[in-house]
CSV table of C-alpha atoms in Angstrom, one decimal:
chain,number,residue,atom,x,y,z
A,1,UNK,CA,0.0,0.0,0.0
A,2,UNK,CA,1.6,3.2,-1.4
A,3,UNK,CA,1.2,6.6,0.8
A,4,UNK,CA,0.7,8.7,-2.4
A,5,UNK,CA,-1.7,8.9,-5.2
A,6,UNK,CA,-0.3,6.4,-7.6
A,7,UNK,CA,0.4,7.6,-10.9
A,8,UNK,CA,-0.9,5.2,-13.2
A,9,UNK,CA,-0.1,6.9,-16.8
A,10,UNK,CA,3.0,6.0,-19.1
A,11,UNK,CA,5.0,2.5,-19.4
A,12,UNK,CA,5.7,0.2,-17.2
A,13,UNK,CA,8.0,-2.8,-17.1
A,14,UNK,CA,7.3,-6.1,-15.6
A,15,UNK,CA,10.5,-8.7,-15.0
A,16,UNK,CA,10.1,-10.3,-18.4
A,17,UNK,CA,11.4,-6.6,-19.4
A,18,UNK,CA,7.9,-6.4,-21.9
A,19,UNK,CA,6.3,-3.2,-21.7
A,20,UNK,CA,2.5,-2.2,-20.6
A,21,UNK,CA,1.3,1.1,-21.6
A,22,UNK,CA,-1.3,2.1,-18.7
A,23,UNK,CA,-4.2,4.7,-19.2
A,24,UNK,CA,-6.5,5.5,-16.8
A,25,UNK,CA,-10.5,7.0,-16.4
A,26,UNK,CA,-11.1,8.0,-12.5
A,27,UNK,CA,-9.7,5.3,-10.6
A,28,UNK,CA,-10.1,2.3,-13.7
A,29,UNK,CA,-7.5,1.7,-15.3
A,30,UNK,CA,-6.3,-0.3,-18.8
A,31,UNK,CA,-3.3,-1.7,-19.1
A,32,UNK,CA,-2.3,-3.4,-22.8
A,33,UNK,CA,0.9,-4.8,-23.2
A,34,UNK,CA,3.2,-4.1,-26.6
A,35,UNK,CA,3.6,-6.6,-28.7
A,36,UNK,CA,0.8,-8.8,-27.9
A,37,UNK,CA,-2.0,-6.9,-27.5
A,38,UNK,CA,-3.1,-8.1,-24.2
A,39,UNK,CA,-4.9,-6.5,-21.9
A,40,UNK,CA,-5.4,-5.9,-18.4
A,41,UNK,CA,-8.1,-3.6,-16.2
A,42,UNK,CA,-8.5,-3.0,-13.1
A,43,UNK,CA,-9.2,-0.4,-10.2
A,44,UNK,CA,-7.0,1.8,-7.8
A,45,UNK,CA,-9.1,2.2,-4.2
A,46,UNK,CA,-8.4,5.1,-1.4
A,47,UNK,CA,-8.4,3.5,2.2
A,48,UNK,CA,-7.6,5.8,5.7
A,49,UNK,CA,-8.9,8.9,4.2
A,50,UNK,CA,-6.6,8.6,1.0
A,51,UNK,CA,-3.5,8.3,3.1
A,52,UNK,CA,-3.0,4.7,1.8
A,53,UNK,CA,-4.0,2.4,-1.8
A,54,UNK,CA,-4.7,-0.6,-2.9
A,55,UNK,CA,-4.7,-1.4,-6.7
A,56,UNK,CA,-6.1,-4.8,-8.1
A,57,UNK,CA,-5.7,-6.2,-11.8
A,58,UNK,CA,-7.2,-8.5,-14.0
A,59,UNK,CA,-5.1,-9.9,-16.5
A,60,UNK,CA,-6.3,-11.8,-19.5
A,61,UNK,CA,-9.7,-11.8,-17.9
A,62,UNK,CA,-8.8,-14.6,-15.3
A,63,UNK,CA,-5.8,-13.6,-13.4
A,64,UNK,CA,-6.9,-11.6,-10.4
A,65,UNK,CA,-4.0,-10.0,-8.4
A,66,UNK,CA,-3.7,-7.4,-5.5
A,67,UNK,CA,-0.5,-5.4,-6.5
A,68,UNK,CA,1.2,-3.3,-3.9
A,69,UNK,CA,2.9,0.3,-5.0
A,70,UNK,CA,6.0,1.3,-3.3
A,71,UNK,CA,6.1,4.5,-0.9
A,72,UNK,CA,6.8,6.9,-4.4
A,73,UNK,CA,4.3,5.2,-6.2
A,74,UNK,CA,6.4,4.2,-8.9
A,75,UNK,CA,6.8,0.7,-8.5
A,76,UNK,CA,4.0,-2.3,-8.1
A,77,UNK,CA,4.4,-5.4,-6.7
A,78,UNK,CA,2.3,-8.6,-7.8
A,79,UNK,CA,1.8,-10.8,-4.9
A,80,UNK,CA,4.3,-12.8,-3.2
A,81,UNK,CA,6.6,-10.6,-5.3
A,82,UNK,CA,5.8,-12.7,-8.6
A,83,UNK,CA,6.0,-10.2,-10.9
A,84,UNK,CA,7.4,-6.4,-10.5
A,85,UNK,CA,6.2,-3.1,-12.7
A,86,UNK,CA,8.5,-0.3,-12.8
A,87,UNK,CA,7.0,2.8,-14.3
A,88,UNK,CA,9.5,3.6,-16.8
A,89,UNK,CA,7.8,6.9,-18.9
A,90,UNK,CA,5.4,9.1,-18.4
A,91,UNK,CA,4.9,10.5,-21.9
A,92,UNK,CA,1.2,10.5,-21.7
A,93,UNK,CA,-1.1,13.7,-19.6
A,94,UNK,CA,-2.5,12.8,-16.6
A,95,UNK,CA,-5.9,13.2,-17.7
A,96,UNK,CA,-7.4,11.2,-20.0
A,97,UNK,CA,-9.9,12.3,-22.8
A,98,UNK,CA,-12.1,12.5,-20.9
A,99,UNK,CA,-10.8,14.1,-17.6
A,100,UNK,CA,-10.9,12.1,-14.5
A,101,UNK,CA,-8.6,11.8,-12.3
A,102,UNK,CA,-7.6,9.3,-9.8
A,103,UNK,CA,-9.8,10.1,-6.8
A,104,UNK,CA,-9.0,10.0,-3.2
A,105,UNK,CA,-12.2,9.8,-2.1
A,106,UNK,CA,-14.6,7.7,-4.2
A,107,UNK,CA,-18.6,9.3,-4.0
A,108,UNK,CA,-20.2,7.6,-7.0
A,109,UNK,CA,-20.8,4.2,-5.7
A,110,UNK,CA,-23.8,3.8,-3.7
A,111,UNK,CA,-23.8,2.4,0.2
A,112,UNK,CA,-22.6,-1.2,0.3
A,113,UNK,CA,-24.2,-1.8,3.6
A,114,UNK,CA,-27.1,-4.2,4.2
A,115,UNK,CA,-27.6,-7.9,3.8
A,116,UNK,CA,-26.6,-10.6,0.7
A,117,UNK,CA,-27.7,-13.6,-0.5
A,118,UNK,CA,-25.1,-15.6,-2.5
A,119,UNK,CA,-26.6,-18.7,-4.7
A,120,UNK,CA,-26.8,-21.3,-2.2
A,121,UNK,CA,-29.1,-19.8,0.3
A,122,UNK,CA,-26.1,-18.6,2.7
A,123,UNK,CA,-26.1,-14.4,3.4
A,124,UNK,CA,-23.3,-11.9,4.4
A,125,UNK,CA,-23.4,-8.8,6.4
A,126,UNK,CA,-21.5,-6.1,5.4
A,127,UNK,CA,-21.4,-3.8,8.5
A,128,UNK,CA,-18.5,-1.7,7.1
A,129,UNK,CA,-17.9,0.6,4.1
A,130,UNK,CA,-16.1,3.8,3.6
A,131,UNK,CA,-14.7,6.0,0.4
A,132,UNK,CA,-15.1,2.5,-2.2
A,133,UNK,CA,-13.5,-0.1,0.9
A,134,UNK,CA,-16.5,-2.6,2.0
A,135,UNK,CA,-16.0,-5.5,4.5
A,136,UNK,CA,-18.6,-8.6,4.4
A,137,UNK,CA,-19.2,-11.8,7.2
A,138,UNK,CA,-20.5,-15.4,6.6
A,139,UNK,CA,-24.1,-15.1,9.0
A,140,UNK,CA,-23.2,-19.2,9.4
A,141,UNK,CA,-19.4,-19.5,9.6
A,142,UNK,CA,-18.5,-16.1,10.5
A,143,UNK,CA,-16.0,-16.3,7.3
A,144,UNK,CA,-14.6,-12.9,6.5
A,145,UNK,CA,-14.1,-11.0,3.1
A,146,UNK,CA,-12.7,-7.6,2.1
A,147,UNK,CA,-14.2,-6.0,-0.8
A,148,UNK,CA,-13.1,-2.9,-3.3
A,149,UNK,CA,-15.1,-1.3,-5.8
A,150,UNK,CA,-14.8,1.6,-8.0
A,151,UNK,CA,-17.2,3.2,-11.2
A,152,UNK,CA,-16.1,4.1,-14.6
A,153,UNK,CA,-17.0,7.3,-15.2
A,154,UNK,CA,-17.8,6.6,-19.1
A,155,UNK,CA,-20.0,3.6,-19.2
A,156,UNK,CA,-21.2,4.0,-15.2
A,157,UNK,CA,-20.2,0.0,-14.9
A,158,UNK,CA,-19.2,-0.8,-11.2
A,159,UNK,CA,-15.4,-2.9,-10.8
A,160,UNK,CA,-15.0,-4.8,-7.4
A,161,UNK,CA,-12.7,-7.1,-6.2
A,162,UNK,CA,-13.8,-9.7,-3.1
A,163,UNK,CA,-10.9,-11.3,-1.2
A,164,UNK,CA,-12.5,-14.1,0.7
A,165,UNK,CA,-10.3,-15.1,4.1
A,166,UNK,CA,-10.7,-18.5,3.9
A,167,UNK,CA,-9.5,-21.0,6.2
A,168,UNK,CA,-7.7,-22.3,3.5
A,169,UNK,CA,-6.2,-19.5,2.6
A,170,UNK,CA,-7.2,-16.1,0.3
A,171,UNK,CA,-9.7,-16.2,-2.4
A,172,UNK,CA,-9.6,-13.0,-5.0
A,173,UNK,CA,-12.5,-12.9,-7.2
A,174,UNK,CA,-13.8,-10.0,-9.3
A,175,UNK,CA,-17.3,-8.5,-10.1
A,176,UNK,CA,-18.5,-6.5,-12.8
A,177,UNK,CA,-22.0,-5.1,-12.9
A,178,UNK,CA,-24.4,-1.8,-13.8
A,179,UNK,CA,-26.0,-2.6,-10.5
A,180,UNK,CA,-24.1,-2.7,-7.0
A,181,UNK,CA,-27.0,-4.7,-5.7
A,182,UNK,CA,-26.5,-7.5,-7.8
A,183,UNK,CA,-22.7,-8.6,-7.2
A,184,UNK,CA,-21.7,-10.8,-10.2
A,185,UNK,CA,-18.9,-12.9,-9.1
A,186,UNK,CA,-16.4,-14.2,-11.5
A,187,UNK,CA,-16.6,-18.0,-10.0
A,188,UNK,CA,-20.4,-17.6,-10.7
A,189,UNK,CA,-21.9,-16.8,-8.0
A,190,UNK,CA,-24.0,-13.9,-7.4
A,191,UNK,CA,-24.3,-12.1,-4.1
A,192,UNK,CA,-27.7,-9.9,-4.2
A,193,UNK,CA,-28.9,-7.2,-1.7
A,194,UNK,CA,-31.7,-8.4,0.4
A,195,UNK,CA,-31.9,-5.9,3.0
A,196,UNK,CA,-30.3,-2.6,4.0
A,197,UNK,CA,-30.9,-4.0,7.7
A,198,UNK,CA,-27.5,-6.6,8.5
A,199,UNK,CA,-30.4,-8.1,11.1
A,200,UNK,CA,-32.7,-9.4,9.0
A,201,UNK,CA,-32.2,-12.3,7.1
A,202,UNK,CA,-35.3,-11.8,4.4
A,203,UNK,CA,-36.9,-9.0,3.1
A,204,UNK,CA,-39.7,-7.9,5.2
A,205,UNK,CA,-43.0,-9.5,2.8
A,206,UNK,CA,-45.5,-6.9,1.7
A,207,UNK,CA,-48.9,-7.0,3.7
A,208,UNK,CA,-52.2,-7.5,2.1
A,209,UNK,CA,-55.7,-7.0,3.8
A,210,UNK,CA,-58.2,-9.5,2.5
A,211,UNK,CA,-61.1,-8.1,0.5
A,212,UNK,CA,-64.2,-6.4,2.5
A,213,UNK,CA,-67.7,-6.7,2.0
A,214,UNK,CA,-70.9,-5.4,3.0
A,215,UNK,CA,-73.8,-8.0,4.0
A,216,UNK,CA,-76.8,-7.4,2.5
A,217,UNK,CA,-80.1,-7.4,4.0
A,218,UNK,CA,-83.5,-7.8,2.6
A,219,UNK,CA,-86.5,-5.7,4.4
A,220,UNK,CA,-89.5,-7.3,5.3
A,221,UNK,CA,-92.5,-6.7,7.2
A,222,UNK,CA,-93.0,-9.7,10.2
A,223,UNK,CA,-96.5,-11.0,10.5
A,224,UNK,CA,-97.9,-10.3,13.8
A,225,UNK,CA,-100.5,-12.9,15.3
A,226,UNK,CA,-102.3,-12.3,18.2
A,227,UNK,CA,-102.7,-14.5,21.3
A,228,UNK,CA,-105.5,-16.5,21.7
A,229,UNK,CA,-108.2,-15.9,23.7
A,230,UNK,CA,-107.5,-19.2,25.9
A,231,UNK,CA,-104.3,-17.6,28.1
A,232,UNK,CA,-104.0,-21.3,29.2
A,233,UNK,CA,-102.7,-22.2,25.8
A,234,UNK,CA,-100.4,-19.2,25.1
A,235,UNK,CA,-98.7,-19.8,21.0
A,236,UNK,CA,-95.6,-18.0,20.4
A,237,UNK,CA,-96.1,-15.5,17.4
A,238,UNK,CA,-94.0,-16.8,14.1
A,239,UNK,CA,-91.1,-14.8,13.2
A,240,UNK,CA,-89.4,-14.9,10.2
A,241,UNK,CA,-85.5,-15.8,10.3
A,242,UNK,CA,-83.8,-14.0,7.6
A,243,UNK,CA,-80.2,-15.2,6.6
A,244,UNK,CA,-77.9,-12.4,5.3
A,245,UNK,CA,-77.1,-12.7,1.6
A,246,UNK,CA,-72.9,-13.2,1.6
A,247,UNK,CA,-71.3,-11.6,-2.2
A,248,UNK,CA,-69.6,-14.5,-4.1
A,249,UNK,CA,-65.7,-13.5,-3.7
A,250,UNK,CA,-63.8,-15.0,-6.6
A,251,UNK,CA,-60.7,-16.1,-6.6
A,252,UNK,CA,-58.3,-14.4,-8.8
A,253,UNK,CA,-57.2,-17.1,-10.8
A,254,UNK,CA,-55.1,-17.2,-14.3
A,255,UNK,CA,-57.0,-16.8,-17.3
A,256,UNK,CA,-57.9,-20.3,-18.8
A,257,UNK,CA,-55.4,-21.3,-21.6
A,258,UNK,CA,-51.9,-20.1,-19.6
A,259,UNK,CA,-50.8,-16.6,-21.1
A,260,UNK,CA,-54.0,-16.3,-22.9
A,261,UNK,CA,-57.2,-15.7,-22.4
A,262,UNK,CA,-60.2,-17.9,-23.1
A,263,UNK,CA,-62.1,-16.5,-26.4
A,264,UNK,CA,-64.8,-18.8,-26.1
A,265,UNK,CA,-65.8,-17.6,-22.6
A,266,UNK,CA,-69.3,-15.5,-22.7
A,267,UNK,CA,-67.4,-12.1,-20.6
A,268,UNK,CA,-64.8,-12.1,-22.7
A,269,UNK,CA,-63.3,-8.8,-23.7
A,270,UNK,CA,-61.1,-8.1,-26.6
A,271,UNK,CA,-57.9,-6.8,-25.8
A,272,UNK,CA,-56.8,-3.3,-27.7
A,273,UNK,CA,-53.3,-4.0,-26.9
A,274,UNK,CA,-50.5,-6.8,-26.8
A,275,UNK,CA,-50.1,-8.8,-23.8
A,276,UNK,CA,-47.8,-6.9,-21.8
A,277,UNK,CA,-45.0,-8.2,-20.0
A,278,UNK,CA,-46.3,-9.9,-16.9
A,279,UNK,CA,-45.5,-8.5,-13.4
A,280,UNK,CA,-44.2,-12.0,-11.6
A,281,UNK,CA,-46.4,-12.7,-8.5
A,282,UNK,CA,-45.4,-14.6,-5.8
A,283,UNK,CA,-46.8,-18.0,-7.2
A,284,UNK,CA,-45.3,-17.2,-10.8
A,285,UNK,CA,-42.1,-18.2,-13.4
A,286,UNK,CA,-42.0,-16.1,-16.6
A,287,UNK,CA,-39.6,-18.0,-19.4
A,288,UNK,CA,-37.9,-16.5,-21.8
A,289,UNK,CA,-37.2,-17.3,-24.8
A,290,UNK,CA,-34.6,-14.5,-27.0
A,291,UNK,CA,-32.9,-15.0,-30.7
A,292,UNK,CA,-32.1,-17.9,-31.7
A,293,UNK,CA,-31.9,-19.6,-35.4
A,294,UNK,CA,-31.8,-16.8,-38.2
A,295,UNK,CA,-33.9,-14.4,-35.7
A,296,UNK,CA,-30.9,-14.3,-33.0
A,297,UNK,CA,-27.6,-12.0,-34.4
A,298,UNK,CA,-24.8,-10.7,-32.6
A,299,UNK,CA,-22.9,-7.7,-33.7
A,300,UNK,CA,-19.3,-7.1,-32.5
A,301,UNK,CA,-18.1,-3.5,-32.6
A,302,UNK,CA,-14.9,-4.4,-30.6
A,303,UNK,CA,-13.3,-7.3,-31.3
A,304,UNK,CA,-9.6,-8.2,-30.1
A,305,UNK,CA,-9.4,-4.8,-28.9
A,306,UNK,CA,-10.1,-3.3,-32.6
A,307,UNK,CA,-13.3,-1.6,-33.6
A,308,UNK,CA,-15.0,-3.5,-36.3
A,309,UNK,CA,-18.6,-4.4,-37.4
A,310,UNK,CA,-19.0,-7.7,-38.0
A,311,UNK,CA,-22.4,-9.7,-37.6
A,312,UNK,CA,-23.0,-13.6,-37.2
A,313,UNK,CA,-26.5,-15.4,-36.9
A,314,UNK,CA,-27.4,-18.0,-34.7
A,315,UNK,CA,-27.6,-16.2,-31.2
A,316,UNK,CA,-30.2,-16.9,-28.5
A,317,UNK,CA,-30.8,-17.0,-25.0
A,318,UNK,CA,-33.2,-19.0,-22.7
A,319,UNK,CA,-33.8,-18.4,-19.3
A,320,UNK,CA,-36.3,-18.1,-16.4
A,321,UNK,CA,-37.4,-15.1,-14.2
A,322,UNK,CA,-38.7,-16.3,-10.4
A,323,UNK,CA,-41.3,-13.5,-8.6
A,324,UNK,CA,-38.2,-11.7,-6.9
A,325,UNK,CA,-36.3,-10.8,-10.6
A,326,UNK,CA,-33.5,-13.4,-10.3
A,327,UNK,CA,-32.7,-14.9,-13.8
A,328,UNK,CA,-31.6,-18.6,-13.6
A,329,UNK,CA,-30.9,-21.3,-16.9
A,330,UNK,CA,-29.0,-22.0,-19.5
A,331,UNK,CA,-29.1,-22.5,-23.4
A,332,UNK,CA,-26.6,-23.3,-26.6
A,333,UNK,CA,-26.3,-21.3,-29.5
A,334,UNK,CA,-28.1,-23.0,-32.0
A,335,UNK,CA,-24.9,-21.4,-34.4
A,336,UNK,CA,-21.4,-22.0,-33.9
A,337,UNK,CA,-19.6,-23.8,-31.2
A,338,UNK,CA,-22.1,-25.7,-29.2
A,339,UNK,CA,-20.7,-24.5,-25.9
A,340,UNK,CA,-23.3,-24.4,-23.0
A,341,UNK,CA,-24.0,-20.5,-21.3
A,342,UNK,CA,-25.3,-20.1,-18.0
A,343,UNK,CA,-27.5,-17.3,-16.7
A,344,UNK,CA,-27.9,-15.1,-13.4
A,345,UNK,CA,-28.5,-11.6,-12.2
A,346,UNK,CA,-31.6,-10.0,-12.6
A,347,UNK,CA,-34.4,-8.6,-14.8
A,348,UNK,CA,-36.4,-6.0,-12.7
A,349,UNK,CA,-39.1,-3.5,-14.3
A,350,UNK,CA,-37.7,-4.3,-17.6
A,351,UNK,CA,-34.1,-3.4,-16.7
A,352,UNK,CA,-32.0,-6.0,-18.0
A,353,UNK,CA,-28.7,-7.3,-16.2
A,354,UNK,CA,-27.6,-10.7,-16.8
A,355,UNK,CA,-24.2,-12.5,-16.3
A,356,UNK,CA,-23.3,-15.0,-18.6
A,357,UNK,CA,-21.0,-18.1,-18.1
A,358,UNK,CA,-19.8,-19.9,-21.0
A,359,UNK,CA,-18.8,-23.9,-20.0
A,360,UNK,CA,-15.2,-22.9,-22.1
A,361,UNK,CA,-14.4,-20.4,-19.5
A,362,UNK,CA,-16.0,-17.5,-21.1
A,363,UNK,CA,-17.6,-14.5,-19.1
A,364,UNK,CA,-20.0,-11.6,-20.2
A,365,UNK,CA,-22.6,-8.8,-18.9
A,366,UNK,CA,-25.9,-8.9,-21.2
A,367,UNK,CA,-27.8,-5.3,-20.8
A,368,UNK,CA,-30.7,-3.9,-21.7
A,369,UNK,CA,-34.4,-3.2,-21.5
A,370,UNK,CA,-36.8,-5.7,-22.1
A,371,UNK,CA,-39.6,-4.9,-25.0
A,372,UNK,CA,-43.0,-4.3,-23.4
A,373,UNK,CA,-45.0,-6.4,-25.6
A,374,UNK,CA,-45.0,-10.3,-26.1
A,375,UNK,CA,-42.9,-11.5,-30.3
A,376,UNK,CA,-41.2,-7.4,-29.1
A,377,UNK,CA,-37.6,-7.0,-31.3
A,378,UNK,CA,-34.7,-6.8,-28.4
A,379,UNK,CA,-31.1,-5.0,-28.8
A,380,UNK,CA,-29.2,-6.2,-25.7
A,381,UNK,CA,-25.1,-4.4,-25.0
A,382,UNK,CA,-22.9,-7.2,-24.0
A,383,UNK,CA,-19.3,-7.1,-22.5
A,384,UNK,CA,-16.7,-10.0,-22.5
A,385,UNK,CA,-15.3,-9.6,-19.2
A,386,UNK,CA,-13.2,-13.3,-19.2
A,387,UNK,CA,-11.9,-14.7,-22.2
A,388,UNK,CA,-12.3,-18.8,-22.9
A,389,UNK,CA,-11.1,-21.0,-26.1
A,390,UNK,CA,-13.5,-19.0,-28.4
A,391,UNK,CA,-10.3,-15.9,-28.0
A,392,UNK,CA,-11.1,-12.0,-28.2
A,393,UNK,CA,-9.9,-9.7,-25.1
A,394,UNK,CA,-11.4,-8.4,-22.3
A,395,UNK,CA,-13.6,-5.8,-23.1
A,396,UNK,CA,-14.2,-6.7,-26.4
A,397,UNK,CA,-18.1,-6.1,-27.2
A,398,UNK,CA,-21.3,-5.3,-29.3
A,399,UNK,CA,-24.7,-5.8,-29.6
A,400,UNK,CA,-27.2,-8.9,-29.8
A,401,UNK,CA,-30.2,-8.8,-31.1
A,402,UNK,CA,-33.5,-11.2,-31.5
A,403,UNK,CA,-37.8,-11.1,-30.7
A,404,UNK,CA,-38.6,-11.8,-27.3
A,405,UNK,CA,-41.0,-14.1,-26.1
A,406,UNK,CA,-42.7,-14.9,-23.0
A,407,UNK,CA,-44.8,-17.0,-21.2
A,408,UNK,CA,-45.8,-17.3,-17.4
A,409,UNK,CA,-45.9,-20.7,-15.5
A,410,UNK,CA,-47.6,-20.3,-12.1
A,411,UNK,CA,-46.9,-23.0,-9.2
């Protein structure tokens, strides 16, 4: 941990004597080495009030590493000294295009603290966060973590790193996301915000009072009869009893026919619109169905680091959305290599954000707004963010694009 803001513009040289040339927006960073054209990203976080900093890096989209500066800044250290970088130029502004600097006190990422949920059911507290430093604890094994995050400025997408203090030893994994409430982890796991209260354990469930009614009724006139004359023999006078008419209270059940409704029924009334996108209910799955065959393309504008435009065919997603948002499933492009994809993250009020775990290794961030009409045209932004045997960088990306359609299971 260096005591001054590291400078992280110019050349450096690792051991191998190769050079990287480093640029930097706020406190991300990109590293690409000559030669080879690899990259590197990662993010530079204030502790102490900005007195101290700690700098982690993601090479080739796999390697995570905490590198530690020396007191001027100049030099970083890989872990167990496996690597050194010397800054050797500084031929480049500090300011890039578009003119942020590394910050000592980081104000654009939202309040870590609350509750999370990671996959299996198991939650963390995270009790502690200050200027982009966040600390988390295992509610069953008291397990500790350390977390770092940062924001680029010029596509608002959140960079953490998580070091997990297992008893095994430390565990760096990385996260990138547009939401800080949904922690993408680069094993595959996904830590998601539950509560803003650490003493909770679920969300607190939304109250509904159960329908009123009014009885109703009748008026009517009782029929008096007089006593007879014989007081011996007294008859009681008849009274009628009147029973209170109860309203029928339906249940609201699914329309007949799953996601549409029954034409044939006598009440029936034609929709002037599309089916709309459902809004899940607690006893509901929505699947998805996006793409696929000639429908599905995908577009890359970046592609081993170069801009280009090149579009293939064959792209298509499948997955399921449970009541609470969380996306879960998997799918193969029914074009190219037949490689499985796995799906998490969310898909709340239309808002997109799904990670995406290819079986070769493969990692990316699908965004996007979901059409509001059932056979809608889709345009999702995706970003490689691990690379596997199908090759490109880091950071290459582009667009994908198919019709969306829906339908709504319910338990």
């Amino acid at each position: 941990m260096g005591n001054v803001t590291p400078n992280l513009t110019g050349k450096f040289k690792e051991n191998s004597g190769r050079m990287w040339v480093s640029t930097h927006n706020g406190n991300y960073f990109t590293w690409t080495q000559e030669g080879t054209g690899r990259v590197a990203t990662g993010i530079v976080t204030p502790i102490n009030n900005g007195t101290e900093w700690v700098i982690h890096i993601t090479f080739d989209g796999t390697t995570h590493w905490k590198l530690r500066p020396s007191s001027d800044g100049n030099t970083l250290y890989g872990p167990n000294n496996q690597d050194t970088f010397q800054r050797v130029a500084n031929n480049y502004s500090i300011y890039t295009t578009s003119g942020y600097p590394i910050s000592s006190s980081i104000v654009d990422v939202p309040n870590m603290i609350g509750q999370y949920q990671e996959n299996s059911g198991k939650t963390w507290n995270c009790t502690y966060y200050s200027s982009g430093h966040y600390k988390l604890q295992n509610t069953q094994d008291n397990r500790l973590a350390d977390g770092y995050i940062s924001k680029d400025p010029s596509t608002g997408k959140y960079t953490s790193f998580i070091n997990f203090h297992n008893p095994s030893g430390d565990h760096l994994l990385r996260i990138d996301t547009y939401d800080p409430n949904t922690l993408n982890l680069s094993n595959g796991d996904v830590f998601r915000k539950i509560s803003t209260n650490t003493s909770t354990f679920m969300p607190t469930p939304t109250y509904v009072p159960p329908p009123t009614y009014t009885p109703t009724v009748p008026s009517y006139t009782p029929t008096y009869v007089p006593p007879p004359t014989n007081t011996s023999i007294y008859i009681q006078p008849t009274v009628p009893v009147i029973q209170p008419t109860m309203p029928i209270i339906q249940p609201n059940l699914p329309p007949s026919g799953g996601m549409y409704p029954n034409l044939n029924s006598s009440i029936y009334v034609q929709p002037t619109a599309p089916p709309m996108v459902p809004q899940n209910t607690m006893n509901t799955k929505t699947k998805y169905r996006i793409g696929g065959g000639n429908d599905g393309t995908t577009t890359w504008t970046i592609w081993n680091g170069k801009p280009c435009s090149t579009t293939v065919r064959g792209w298509g997603v499948e997955f399921d959305v449970d009541a609470f948002g969380n996306i879960s499933g998997h799918n193969k492009n029914d074009v190219g290599p037949a490689i499985t994809k796995h799906y998490s993250g969310t898909l709340i009020n239309g808002q997109l954000n799904c990670y995406v775990k290819w079986e070769d290794g493969r990692t990316a961030i699908y965004s996007g707004m979901l059409p509001q009409v059932n056979g809608g045209r889709v345009r999702f932004n995706f970003t490689i963010t691990s690379v596997g045997t199908q090759g490109g960088y880091v950071n290459d990306c582009g667009v994908n694009e198919g019709t969306a359609y829906f339908n709504v299971l319910y338990n």
